[in-house]
GROMACS .gro file of C-alpha atoms in nm:
model
  483
    1SER     CA    1  -9.649  -8.247   3.709
    2LYS     CA    2  -9.441  -7.972   3.873
    3PHE     CA    3  -9.427  -8.131   4.221
    4PRO     CA    4  -9.085  -8.087   4.389
    5LEU     CA    5  -8.899  -8.417   4.422
    6PRO     CA    6  -8.756  -8.520   4.762
    7LYS     CA    7  -8.383  -8.455   4.787
    8ASP     CA    8  -8.310  -8.727   5.048
    9ASP     CA    9  -8.289  -9.102   4.991
   10LEU     CA   10  -8.624  -9.282   5.011
   11ILE     CA   11  -8.675  -9.623   5.171
   12MET     CA   12  -8.860  -9.865   4.942
   13ARG     CA   13  -9.159 -10.047   5.096
   14VAL     CA   14  -9.406 -10.304   4.958
   15PRO     CA   15  -9.756 -10.270   5.115
   16GLN     CA   16  -9.960 -10.569   5.228
   17ASP     CA   17 -10.188 -10.522   4.927
   18GLU     CA   18  -9.931 -10.559   4.649
   19LEU     CA   19 -10.162 -10.382   4.405
   20GLY     CA   20 -10.193 -10.078   4.632
   21CYS     CA   21 -10.570 -10.060   4.586
   22ASP     CA   22 -10.660 -10.102   4.957
   23GLN     CA   23 -10.592  -9.839   5.220
   24TYR     CA   24 -10.269  -9.896   5.408
   25PRO     CA   25 -10.287 -10.011   5.776
   26LEU     CA   26 -10.268  -9.743   6.044
   27ASP     CA   27  -9.932  -9.877   6.165
   28TRP     CA   28  -9.779  -9.847   5.820
   29PRO     CA   29  -9.491  -9.820   5.740
   30PRO     CA   30  -9.318 -10.083   5.957
   31PRO     CA   31  -9.031  -9.969   6.182
   32ALA     CA   32  -8.688  -9.933   6.029
   33ALA     CA   33  -8.408 -10.176   6.112
   34GLY     CA   34  -8.306 -10.169   6.480
   35GLY     CA   35  -8.650 -10.058   6.600
   36MET     CA   36  -8.566  -9.688   6.560
   37GLY     CA   37  -8.906  -9.605   6.419
   38PRO     CA   38  -9.013  -9.545   6.059
   39ALA     CA   39  -8.778  -9.399   5.805
   40PRO     CA   40  -8.808  -9.023   5.758
   41GLY     CA   41  -8.897  -9.072   5.391
   42TRP     CA   42  -9.024  -9.376   5.204
   43ILE     CA   43  -9.170  -9.475   4.870
   44SER     CA   44  -9.431  -9.741   4.803
   45ILE     CA   45  -9.388 -10.012   4.534
   46VAL     CA   46  -9.709 -10.162   4.391
   47GLN     CA   47  -9.808 -10.366   4.089
   48ARG     CA   48 -10.023 -10.243   3.805
   49GLY     CA   49 -10.385 -10.356   3.786
   50THR     CA   50 -10.736 -10.366   3.946
   51CYS     CA   51 -10.766  -9.993   4.029
   52THR     CA   52 -10.662  -9.666   3.871
   53PHE     CA   53 -10.323  -9.501   3.906
   54VAL     CA   54 -10.491  -9.213   4.095
   55GLU     CA   55 -10.638  -9.451   4.355
   56LYS     CA   56 -10.299  -9.616   4.407
   57ALA     CA   57 -10.135  -9.275   4.447
   58LEU     CA   58 -10.398  -9.146   4.692
   59ASN     CA   59 -10.365  -9.457   4.912
   60ALA     CA   60  -9.986  -9.425   4.923
   61GLN     CA   61 -10.012  -9.051   4.989
   62ALA     CA   62 -10.258  -9.104   5.278
   63ALA     CA   63 -10.010  -9.347   5.439
   64GLY     CA   64  -9.735  -9.086   5.429
   65ALA     CA   65  -9.540  -9.202   5.124
   66LYS     CA   66  -9.331  -8.946   4.942
   67GLY     CA   67  -9.382  -9.121   4.609
   68LEU     CA   68  -9.514  -9.430   4.431
   69ILE     CA   69  -9.351  -9.679   4.193
   70ILE     CA   70  -9.589  -9.880   3.974
   71VAL     CA   71  -9.443 -10.203   3.834
   72TRP     CA   72  -9.561 -10.297   3.485
   73ALA     CA   73  -9.637 -10.658   3.383
   74ASP     CA   74  -9.386 -10.633   3.098
   75GLU     CA   75  -9.099 -10.413   2.985
   76PHE     CA   76  -9.317 -10.190   2.765
   77TYR     CA   77  -9.433  -9.928   3.014
   78VAL     CA   78  -9.561  -9.581   2.934
   79ASP     CA   79  -9.469  -9.244   3.078
   80LEU     CA   80  -9.706  -9.140   3.357
   81VAL     CA   81  -9.745  -8.779   3.258
   82ALA     CA   82  -9.988  -8.528   3.407
   83GLY     CA   83 -10.060  -8.159   3.377
   84ASN     CA   84  -9.964  -7.881   3.615
   85ASP     CA   85 -10.311  -7.886   3.777
   86THR     CA   86 -10.293  -8.254   3.876
   87LYS     CA   87 -10.313  -8.175   4.249
   88ASN     CA   88 -10.626  -7.962   4.207
   89GLU     CA   89 -10.793  -8.216   3.979
   90THR     CA   90 -10.714  -8.542   4.165
   91GLY     CA   91 -10.573  -8.448   4.505
   92VAL     CA   92 -10.241  -8.622   4.425
   93ASP     CA   93  -9.933  -8.426   4.536
   94ILE     CA   94  -9.668  -8.703   4.530
   95PHE     CA   95  -9.466  -8.818   4.231
   96VAL     CA   96  -9.559  -9.145   4.055
   97LEU     CA   97  -9.318  -9.351   3.843
   98GLY     CA   98  -9.374  -9.644   3.609
   99VAL     CA   99  -9.098  -9.905   3.570
  100GLY     CA  100  -9.058 -10.221   3.365
  101HIS     CA  101  -9.124 -10.564   3.513
  102HIS     CA  102  -8.761 -10.673   3.551
  103LEU     CA  103  -8.644 -10.363   3.738
  104GLY     CA  104  -8.962 -10.344   3.945
  105GLU     CA  105  -8.932 -10.704   4.061
  106ARG     CA  106  -8.574 -10.639   4.170
  107PHE     CA  107  -8.698 -10.350   4.384
  108ARG     CA  108  -8.985 -10.555   4.529
  109ASN     CA  109  -8.775 -10.861   4.609
  110ALA     CA  110  -8.501 -10.655   4.777
  111SER     CA  111  -8.758 -10.471   4.991
  112VAL     CA  112  -8.942 -10.788   5.095
  113LEU     CA  113  -8.618 -10.970   5.176
  114ALA     CA  114  -8.495 -10.681   5.393
  115HIS     CA  115  -8.826 -10.668   5.579
  116GLU     CA  116  -8.829 -11.043   5.650
  117SER     CA  117  -8.465 -11.053   5.761
  118GLY     CA  118  -8.483 -10.734   5.969
  119THR     CA  119  -8.203 -10.566   5.777
  120GLU     CA  120  -8.190 -10.215   5.643
  121PRO     CA  121  -8.431 -10.184   5.347
  122PRO     CA  122  -8.302 -10.062   5.011
  123ALA     CA  123  -8.321  -9.690   4.938
  124VAL     CA  124  -8.340  -9.490   4.619
  125SER     CA  125  -8.293  -9.128   4.524
  126VAL     CA  126  -8.506  -8.956   4.263
  127THR     CA  127  -8.394  -8.688   4.019
  128PRO     CA  128  -8.589  -8.539   3.727
  129TYR     CA  129  -8.514  -8.676   3.383
  130VAL     CA  130  -8.450  -8.420   3.114
  131SER     CA  131  -8.415  -8.552   2.760
  132SER     CA  132  -8.190  -8.361   2.524
  133LEU     CA  133  -8.335  -8.241   2.197
  134MET     CA  134  -8.042  -8.388   2.004
  135ASN     CA  135  -7.845  -8.686   2.137
  136ILE     CA  136  -7.535  -8.821   1.965
  137SER     CA  137  -7.740  -9.133   1.885
  138GLU     CA  138  -7.990  -8.928   1.685
  139LEU     CA  139  -7.709  -8.760   1.494
  140LEU     CA  140  -7.553  -9.098   1.411
  141LEU     CA  141  -7.891  -9.236   1.299
  142ILE     CA  142  -7.962  -8.934   1.079
  143THR     CA  143  -7.616  -8.945   0.924
  144LEU     CA  144  -7.636  -9.320   0.862
  145ALA     CA  145  -7.977  -9.294   0.696
  146ALA     CA  146  -7.871  -9.003   0.472
  147CYS     CA  147  -7.552  -9.185   0.371
  148LEU     CA  148  -7.748  -9.501   0.285
  149VAL     CA  149  -7.988  -9.302   0.066
  150ALA     CA  150  -7.693  -9.148  -0.120
  151LEU     CA  151  -7.506  -9.478  -0.143
  152GLY     CA  152  -7.815  -9.655  -0.275
  153ALA     CA  153  -7.851  -9.385  -0.541
  154PHE     CA  154  -7.492  -9.440  -0.655
  155CYS     CA  155  -7.558  -9.816  -0.676
  156SER     CA  156  -7.876  -9.755  -0.872
  157THR     CA  157  -7.715  -9.526  -1.130
  158ALA     CA  158  -7.392  -9.718  -1.191
  159ASP     CA  159  -7.525  -9.828  -1.531
  160VAL     CA  160  -7.567  -9.465  -1.646
  161VAL     CA  161  -7.209  -9.385  -1.546
  162VAL     CA  162  -7.080  -9.690  -1.737
  163SER     CA  163  -7.286  -9.597  -2.043
  164GLN     CA  164  -7.142  -9.245  -2.046
  165GLN     CA  165  -6.789  -9.380  -2.001
  166GLN     CA  166  -6.839  -9.608  -2.300
  167GLN     CA  167  -6.962  -9.317  -2.511
  168ASN     CA  168  -6.657  -9.112  -2.420
  169GLY     CA  169  -6.409  -9.396  -2.460
  170GLY     CA  170  -6.542  -9.562  -2.772
  171SER     CA  171  -6.671  -9.916  -2.810
  172GLN     CA  172  -6.415 -10.072  -2.574
  173PRO     CA  173  -6.576 -10.234  -2.269
  174VAL     CA  174  -6.528 -10.035  -1.948
  175ARG     CA  175  -6.361 -10.224  -1.665
  176SER     CA  176  -6.436 -10.039  -1.345
  177PHE     CA  177  -6.604 -10.109  -1.015
  178GLN     CA  178  -6.912  -9.922  -1.131
  179ALA     CA  179  -6.929 -10.152  -1.432
  180ALA     CA  180  -6.927 -10.449  -1.193
  181LEU     CA  181  -7.189 -10.283  -0.972
  182ALA     CA  182  -7.421 -10.179  -1.256
  183PRO     CA  183  -7.747 -10.382  -1.249
  184HIS     CA  184  -7.839 -10.592  -1.551
  185GLU     CA  185  -8.165 -10.519  -1.726
  186ASP     CA  186  -8.322 -10.843  -1.603
  187GLU     CA  187  -8.245 -10.743  -1.242
  188VAL     CA  188  -8.430 -10.410  -1.258
  189LEU     CA  189  -8.802 -10.369  -1.184
  190GLU     CA  190  -8.945 -10.041  -1.307
  191VAL     CA  191  -9.238  -9.925  -1.092
  192ASP     CA  192  -9.544  -9.797  -1.278
  193GLN     CA  193  -9.824  -9.578  -1.142
  194TRP     CA  194 -10.054  -9.870  -1.056
  195GLN     CA  195  -9.783 -10.046  -0.862
  196ALA     CA  196  -9.712  -9.718  -0.682
  197LEU     CA  197 -10.078  -9.692  -0.582
  198SER     CA  198 -10.087 -10.054  -0.467
  199PHE     CA  199  -9.811  -9.990  -0.211
  200CYS     CA  200 -10.069  -9.833   0.020
  201GLY     CA  201 -10.323 -10.117  -0.001
  202VAL     CA  202 -10.068 -10.395   0.028
  203GLY     CA  203  -9.890 -10.219   0.312
  204SER     CA  204 -10.217 -10.164   0.501
  205CYS     CA  205 -10.318 -10.529   0.472
  206PHE     CA  206  -9.973 -10.633   0.588
  207LEU     CA  207  -9.990 -10.402   0.893
  208ILE     CA  208 -10.333 -10.530   0.997
  209LEU     CA  209 -10.216 -10.889   0.959
  210LEU     CA  210  -9.915 -10.820   1.179
  211PHE     CA  211 -10.126 -10.628   1.432
  212TYR     CA  212 -10.354 -10.926   1.499
  213PHE     CA  213 -10.112 -11.215   1.444
  214MET     CA  214  -9.781 -11.070   1.554
  215GLN     CA  215  -9.713 -11.359   1.794
  216TYR     CA  216  -9.684 -11.588   1.490
  217ALA     CA  217  -9.583 -11.351   1.212
  218ILE     CA  218  -9.281 -11.209   1.395
  219TYR     CA  219  -9.087 -11.533   1.344
  220VAL     CA  220  -9.175 -11.539   0.974
  221ILE     CA  221  -9.043 -11.182   0.951
  222ILE     CA  222  -8.723 -11.279   1.132
  223PHE     CA  223  -8.673 -11.574   0.893
  224CYS     CA  224  -8.728 -11.355   0.585
  225PHE     CA  225  -8.492 -11.091   0.724
  226CYS     CA  226  -8.220 -11.353   0.773
  227VAL     CA  227  -8.261 -11.506   0.427
  228GLY     CA  228  -8.296 -11.173   0.246
  229GLY     CA  229  -8.011 -11.015   0.440
  230ALA     CA  230  -7.774 -11.303   0.371
  231SER     CA  231  -7.864 -11.290   0.001
  232CYS     CA  232  -7.805 -10.914  -0.032
  233ILE     CA  233  -7.476 -10.917   0.160
  234SER     CA  234  -7.346 -11.215  -0.037
  235GLN     CA  235  -7.443 -11.053  -0.369
  236PHE     CA  236  -7.252 -10.735  -0.287
  237GLY     CA  237  -6.959 -10.945  -0.167
  238ALA     CA  238  -6.961 -11.142  -0.490
  239ILE     CA  239  -6.959 -10.820  -0.694
  240CYS     CA  240  -6.647 -10.704  -0.510
  241LEU     CA  241  -6.474 -11.041  -0.552
  242ASN     CA  242  -6.560 -11.058  -0.922
  243TYR     CA  243  -6.406 -10.715  -0.975
  244TYR     CA  244  -6.082 -10.775  -0.786
  245PHE     CA  245  -6.048 -11.146  -0.872
  246PRO     CA  246  -6.206 -11.208  -1.216
  247SER     CA  247  -6.114 -11.577  -1.207
  248LEU     CA  248  -6.371 -11.632  -0.928
  249ARG     CA  249  -6.652 -11.578  -1.180
  250ASN     CA  250  -6.619 -11.938  -1.292
  251LYS     CA  251  -6.904 -12.173  -1.214
  252SER     CA  252  -6.859 -12.368  -0.893
  253MET     CA  253  -7.177 -12.570  -0.839
  254THR     CA  254  -7.549 -12.585  -0.898
  255CYS     CA  255  -7.763 -12.549  -0.587
  256PRO     CA  256  -8.132 -12.658  -0.581
  257MET     CA  257  -8.381 -12.367  -0.567
  258VAL     CA  258  -8.090 -12.122  -0.612
  259GLY     CA  259  -7.931 -12.211  -0.942
  260ILE     CA  260  -7.574 -12.185  -1.060
  261LEU     CA  261  -7.328 -12.043  -0.806
  262SER     CA  262  -6.985 -11.906  -0.885
  263HIS     CA  263  -6.677 -11.932  -0.667
  264ALA     CA  264  -6.722 -11.566  -0.571
  265GLU     CA  265  -7.081 -11.622  -0.454
  266LEU     CA  266  -6.979 -11.922  -0.244
  267ILE     CA  267  -6.694 -11.734  -0.079
  268ALA     CA  268  -6.905 -11.422  -0.015
  269GLY     CA  269  -7.183 -11.637   0.130
  270VAL     CA  270  -6.966 -11.747   0.424
  271PRO     CA  271  -6.927 -11.405   0.596
  272ALA     CA  272  -7.288 -11.320   0.504
  273ILE     CA  273  -7.417 -11.627   0.686
  274ILE     CA  274  -7.188 -11.560   0.984
  275LEU     CA  275  -7.318 -11.203   1.000
  276VAL     CA  276  -7.681 -11.317   0.996
  277LEU     CA  277  -7.619 -11.584   1.262
  278CYS     CA  278  -7.451 -11.328   1.487
  279TRP     CA  279  -7.757 -11.106   1.461
  280LEU     CA  280  -7.994 -11.398   1.514
  281PHE     CA  281  -7.833 -11.502   1.843
  282LEU     CA  282  -7.761 -11.148   1.968
  283ARG     CA  283  -8.074 -10.971   1.844
  284ASN     CA  284  -8.225 -10.923   2.192
  285THR     CA  285  -7.898 -10.817   2.355
  286PRO     CA  286  -7.718 -10.480   2.358
  287TYR     CA  287  -7.472 -10.625   2.103
  288GLY     CA  288  -7.712 -10.706   1.819
  289TRP     CA  289  -7.758 -10.360   1.670
  290PRO     CA  290  -7.435 -10.341   1.458
  291PHE     CA  291  -7.521 -10.666   1.281
  292GLN     CA  292  -7.880 -10.552   1.219
  293ASP     CA  293  -7.761 -10.221   1.074
  294ILE     CA  294  -7.505 -10.388   0.844
  295ILE     CA  295  -7.768 -10.631   0.714
  296GLY     CA  296  -8.015 -10.344   0.675
  297ALA     CA  297  -7.762 -10.135   0.484
  298GLY     CA  298  -7.705 -10.417   0.236
  299PHE     CA  299  -8.078 -10.474   0.198
  300LEU     CA  300  -8.158 -10.105   0.139
  301CYS     CA  301  -7.879 -10.052  -0.115
  302TRP     CA  302  -7.983 -10.364  -0.305
  303LEU     CA  303  -8.345 -10.245  -0.304
  304GLN     CA  304  -8.250  -9.909  -0.456
  305ARG     CA  305  -8.032 -10.090  -0.708
  306THR     CA  306  -8.316 -10.310  -0.834
  307LEU     CA  307  -8.627 -10.089  -0.802
  308ARG     CA  308  -8.649  -9.791  -1.035
  309LEU     CA  309  -8.889  -9.498  -1.074
  310PRO     CA  310  -8.921  -9.392  -1.441
  311ASP     CA  311  -9.032  -9.032  -1.385
  312MET     CA  312  -9.147  -8.776  -1.132
  313LYS     CA  313  -9.511  -8.862  -1.197
  314VAL     CA  314  -9.472  -9.212  -1.052
  315ALA     CA  315  -9.246  -9.078  -0.775
  316SER     CA  316  -9.509  -8.820  -0.676
  317ILE     CA  317  -9.785  -9.081  -0.670
  318LEU     CA  318  -9.578  -9.321  -0.460
  319LEU     CA  319  -9.458  -9.069  -0.203
  320SER     CA  320  -9.792  -8.888  -0.177
  321VAL     CA  321  -9.979  -9.212  -0.115
  322MET     CA  322  -9.726  -9.330   0.143
  323PHE     CA  323  -9.732  -8.984   0.306
  324PHE     CA  324 -10.098  -9.029   0.399
  325PHE     CA  325 -10.043  -9.400   0.471
  326ASP     CA  326  -9.785  -9.316   0.737
  327ILE     CA  327  -9.999  -9.046   0.897
  328PHE     CA  328 -10.306  -9.269   0.914
  329TRP     CA  329 -10.140  -9.573   1.070
  330VAL     CA  330  -9.948  -9.368   1.329
  331PHE     CA  331 -10.192  -9.090   1.429
  332ILE     CA  332 -10.541  -9.191   1.313
  333SER     CA  333 -10.541  -9.571   1.360
  334PRO     CA  334 -10.585  -9.541   1.743
  335LEU     CA  335 -10.939  -9.417   1.675
  336PHE     CA  336 -11.023  -9.756   1.523
  337PHE     CA  337 -10.781  -9.997   1.692
  338HIS     CA  338 -10.744  -9.826   2.036
  339GLU     CA  339 -10.369  -9.788   1.982
  340SER     CA  340 -10.128  -9.689   1.707
  341VAL     CA  341 -10.100  -9.987   1.473
  342MET     CA  342  -9.766  -9.870   1.332
  343VAL     CA  343  -9.608  -9.821   1.676
  344ARG     CA  344  -9.747 -10.151   1.804
  345VAL     CA  345  -9.610 -10.346   1.508
  346ALA     CA  346  -9.273 -10.168   1.512
  347THR     CA  347  -9.220 -10.256   1.880
  348GLY     CA  348  -9.303 -10.624   1.830
  349GLY     CA  349  -9.659 -10.624   1.961
  350GLY     CA  350  -9.566 -10.746   2.310
  351THR     CA  351  -9.391 -11.061   2.182
  352GLY     CA  352  -9.057 -10.970   2.336
  353GLU     CA  353  -8.916 -10.942   1.983
  354SER     CA  354  -8.882 -10.630   1.771
  355VAL     CA  355  -8.940 -10.605   1.398
  356PRO     CA  356  -8.591 -10.617   1.239
  357MET     CA  357  -8.675 -10.400   0.938
  358LEU     CA  358  -8.533 -10.087   1.094
  359LEU     CA  359  -8.201  -9.924   1.173
  360ARG     CA  360  -8.104  -9.925   1.541
  361ILE     CA  361  -7.858  -9.706   1.728
  362PRO     CA  362  -7.829  -9.742   2.108
  363THR     CA  363  -7.896  -9.427   2.308
  364PHE     CA  364  -7.557  -9.320   2.438
  365GLY     CA  365  -7.547  -9.129   2.766
  366ASP     CA  366  -7.918  -9.174   2.843
  367PRO     CA  367  -7.990  -9.325   3.187
  368PHE     CA  368  -8.298  -9.500   3.048
  369GLY     CA  369  -8.099  -9.661   2.767
  370GLY     CA  370  -8.305  -9.794   2.477
  371ASP     CA  371  -8.254  -9.753   2.103
  372ARG     CA  372  -8.317  -9.486   1.844
  373MET     CA  373  -8.487  -9.648   1.547
  374LEU     CA  374  -8.580  -9.564   1.188
  375GLY     CA  375  -8.785  -9.794   0.967
  376PHE     CA  376  -8.656  -9.921   0.634
  377GLY     CA  377  -8.951  -9.762   0.455
  378ASP     CA  378  -8.843  -9.417   0.572
  379ILE     CA  379  -8.513  -9.475   0.392
  380ALA     CA  380  -8.616  -9.684   0.092
  381LEU     CA  381  -8.910  -9.472  -0.031
  382PRO     CA  382  -8.730  -9.134  -0.035
  383GLY     CA  383  -8.426  -9.326  -0.159
  384LEU     CA  384  -8.612  -9.431  -0.475
  385LEU     CA  385  -8.686  -9.066  -0.550
  386VAL     CA  386  -8.325  -8.966  -0.482
  387SER     CA  387  -8.204  -9.244  -0.714
  388PHE     CA  388  -8.429  -9.115  -0.992
  389LEU     CA  389  -8.299  -8.760  -0.939
  390ARG     CA  390  -7.937  -8.871  -0.960
  391ARG     CA  391  -8.014  -9.060  -1.281
  392HIS     CA  392  -8.182  -8.749  -1.419
  393ASP     CA  393  -7.882  -8.533  -1.321
  394LEU     CA  394  -7.636  -8.770  -1.488
  395MET     CA  395  -7.840  -8.783  -1.808
  396SER     CA  396  -7.868  -8.402  -1.799
  397HIS     CA  397  -7.492  -8.369  -1.735
  398ARG     CA  398  -7.551  -8.177  -1.412
  399SER     CA  399  -7.393  -8.201  -1.069
  400GLY     CA  400  -7.404  -8.036  -0.729
  401CYS     CA  401  -7.660  -7.766  -0.667
  402ARG     CA  402  -7.717  -7.729  -1.042
  403GLY     CA  403  -7.899  -8.063  -1.032
  404TYR     CA  404  -8.164  -8.216  -0.808
  405PHE     CA  405  -7.976  -8.498  -0.634
  406LEU     CA  406  -7.782  -8.287  -0.381
  407PRO     CA  407  -8.079  -8.062  -0.284
  408ALA     CA  408  -8.290  -8.376  -0.227
  409ILE     CA  409  -8.020  -8.526   0.000
  410ILE     CA  410  -8.004  -8.200   0.196
  411GLY     CA  411  -8.384  -8.193   0.218
  412TYR     CA  412  -8.385  -8.553   0.342
  413PHE     CA  413  -8.125  -8.471   0.608
  414ILE     CA  414  -8.324  -8.170   0.728
  415GLY     CA  415  -8.646  -8.374   0.726
  416LEU     CA  416  -8.487  -8.638   0.949
  417ASN     CA  417  -8.374  -8.367   1.193
  418VAL     CA  418  -8.729  -8.233   1.210
  419THR     CA  419  -8.859  -8.588   1.267
  420ILE     CA  420  -8.624  -8.646   1.561
  421ALA     CA  421  -8.706  -8.304   1.707
  422ALA     CA  422  -9.080  -8.380   1.686
  423LEU     CA  423  -9.018  -8.717   1.850
  424CYS     CA  424  -8.832  -8.557   2.143
  425ILE     CA  425  -9.085  -8.277   2.187
  426MET     CA  426  -9.405  -8.482   2.154
  427ARG     CA  427  -9.258  -8.795   2.319
  428MET     CA  428  -9.459  -9.026   2.093
  429GLY     CA  429  -9.402  -9.218   1.770
  430GLN     CA  430  -9.386  -9.000   1.460
  431PRO     CA  431  -9.472  -9.077   1.095
  432ALA     CA  432  -9.132  -8.992   0.949
  433LEU     CA  433  -9.271  -8.952   0.595
  434LEU     CA  434  -9.476  -8.659   0.725
  435TYR     CA  435  -9.148  -8.467   0.733
  436LEU     CA  436  -8.940  -8.654   0.475
  437VAL     CA  437  -9.179  -8.622   0.181
  438PRO     CA  438  -9.191  -8.239   0.197
  439GLY     CA  439  -8.813  -8.238   0.248
  440THR     CA  440  -8.745  -8.443  -0.067
  441LEU     CA  441  -9.041  -8.432  -0.304
  442GLY     CA  442  -9.144  -8.083  -0.194
  443THR     CA  443  -8.791  -7.945  -0.231
  444THR     CA  444  -8.754  -8.101  -0.575
  445MET     CA  445  -9.083  -7.963  -0.707
  446VAL     CA  446  -9.011  -7.613  -0.577
  447ILE     CA  447  -8.667  -7.606  -0.741
  448ALA     CA  448  -8.804  -7.751  -1.067
  449SER     CA  449  -9.082  -7.492  -1.068
  450CYS     CA  450  -8.832  -7.207  -1.023
  451ARG     CA  451  -8.623  -7.346  -1.311
  452GLY     CA  452  -8.923  -7.409  -1.534
  453GLU     CA  453  -8.836  -7.780  -1.560
  454VAL     CA  454  -9.138  -7.944  -1.395
  455GLY     CA  455  -9.256  -8.086  -1.728
  456LEU     CA  456  -8.919  -8.245  -1.804
  457LEU     CA  457  -8.897  -8.405  -1.458
  458TRP     CA  458  -9.262  -8.512  -1.468
  459HIS     CA  459  -9.201  -8.719  -1.782
  460GLY     CA  460  -8.845  -8.823  -1.693
  461VAL     CA  461  -8.691  -8.633  -1.986
  462PRO     CA  462  -8.330  -8.513  -1.938
  463VAL     CA  463  -8.268  -8.140  -1.944
  464PRO     CA  464  -8.100  -8.054  -2.280
  465ALA     CA  465  -7.753  -7.903  -2.270
  466PRO     CA  466  -7.754  -7.523  -2.322
  467GLY     CA  467  -7.613  -7.553  -2.674
  468LEU     CA  468  -7.862  -7.818  -2.773
  469LEU     CA  469  -8.145  -7.618  -2.619
  470GLU     CA  470  -8.057  -7.308  -2.822
  471GLU     CA  471  -8.022  -7.517  -3.138
  472SER     CA  472  -8.360  -7.678  -3.073
  473GLN     CA  473  -8.526  -7.340  -3.016
  474SER     CA  474  -8.362  -7.202  -3.335
  475SER     CA  475  -8.487  -7.499  -3.537
  476ASP     CA  476  -8.838  -7.450  -3.399
  477SER     CA  477  -8.829  -7.081  -3.494
  478GLU     CA  478  -8.713  -7.157  -3.850
  479ALA     CA  479  -8.987  -7.418  -3.883
  480CYS     CA  480  -9.246  -7.165  -3.772
  481ARG     CA  481  -9.118  -6.904  -4.025
  482ALA     CA  482  -9.125  -7.164  -4.302
  483GLU     CA  483  -9.488  -7.232  -4.228
   0.00000   0.00000   0.00000
């Protein structure tokens, strides 16, 4: 609402009815310390439950309170927002705040202790909170996500670079870091159109399962995140060690359920395990986010390295299906489940844990703290398209704005900015793919249409070099004349 906030400090008081649903006694509030009469301004602290927020506010207002603090039963409270006509509609003309359980109990205990001991009660001052449209945390998150998409594309296309180097340098094997990074054929899974369609069904079943059984499934997710993260980090570490120290490729031992391990894999596994353990023990503290982001970066780059889209047809099916998937589970699911399934799952479903499959950046300079988050799917899915476009550019001998990779990265960056802006303006969870799919897939199709290359992209065919294209057209013309 637009009610003016009191400028003076407000004494905090806990009414006899801790829920604030009963009318306050006529002698409320109690005298201030020293018997000098009631404080000139005070605020009531009540617990959530039993009656409506309006009833709590009206009771506090009738007793002379300047405001009301409602203490939630957990740390996941919601903003108590109201329109400009709140006073006319409900009769409430004081401000009402919602606070998490931990902070609220500190307020309540301090107020009760001061009242029982006859000392001066605690006081608070209230100022309006104005969120900035773009915080440094959002900029860091956007930059990190865009860099990971680009880095994953370079990992995914290392084999094309090596192949072109071999063609230019003859039959001699190429010894470069990209050659070490290039995935082997048995490591790559090429997604077909049916697998792309199944992403929606499998993802929906997984979300519903988590929605109803999050109290059990969250620990399975944490375990899988630790195991998968340690594996991805150790694999990238082993690639680096194999390149710089070729002798470490020698077999070291055979591990059950894992197979043969080289010296490089054993050495790289040590920091990977330490990294995962640091995250595991610090995950619910302000110090856990760097470890989660490092593990997530390794996981996302490895995913782009091993999953491959063969053409724009499969890419369009995948991103279009997931576009509507994201919208449904964020915006439409509350009609069936009474709350957003995607938001509920992403925030841990009230378990006190949060799903680790997301990038986290703490909110710097915000008095409310918290984290800015972006799910892995919002990086991995557009990243698969970007990887395909870089592969197509390399095979077409294009670079920069002449190709499709750079425009897609720019479109992804702009789409993330729009997502964060929508989040700040609407103050509710946003389906990021609603903005990222038009920014990547939409940008690519528009550029391809202007160039007349939609057919080539659709079937994953490289664009012929200008000389080859003219020669091909000349051959076709001669064949037509011969007929």
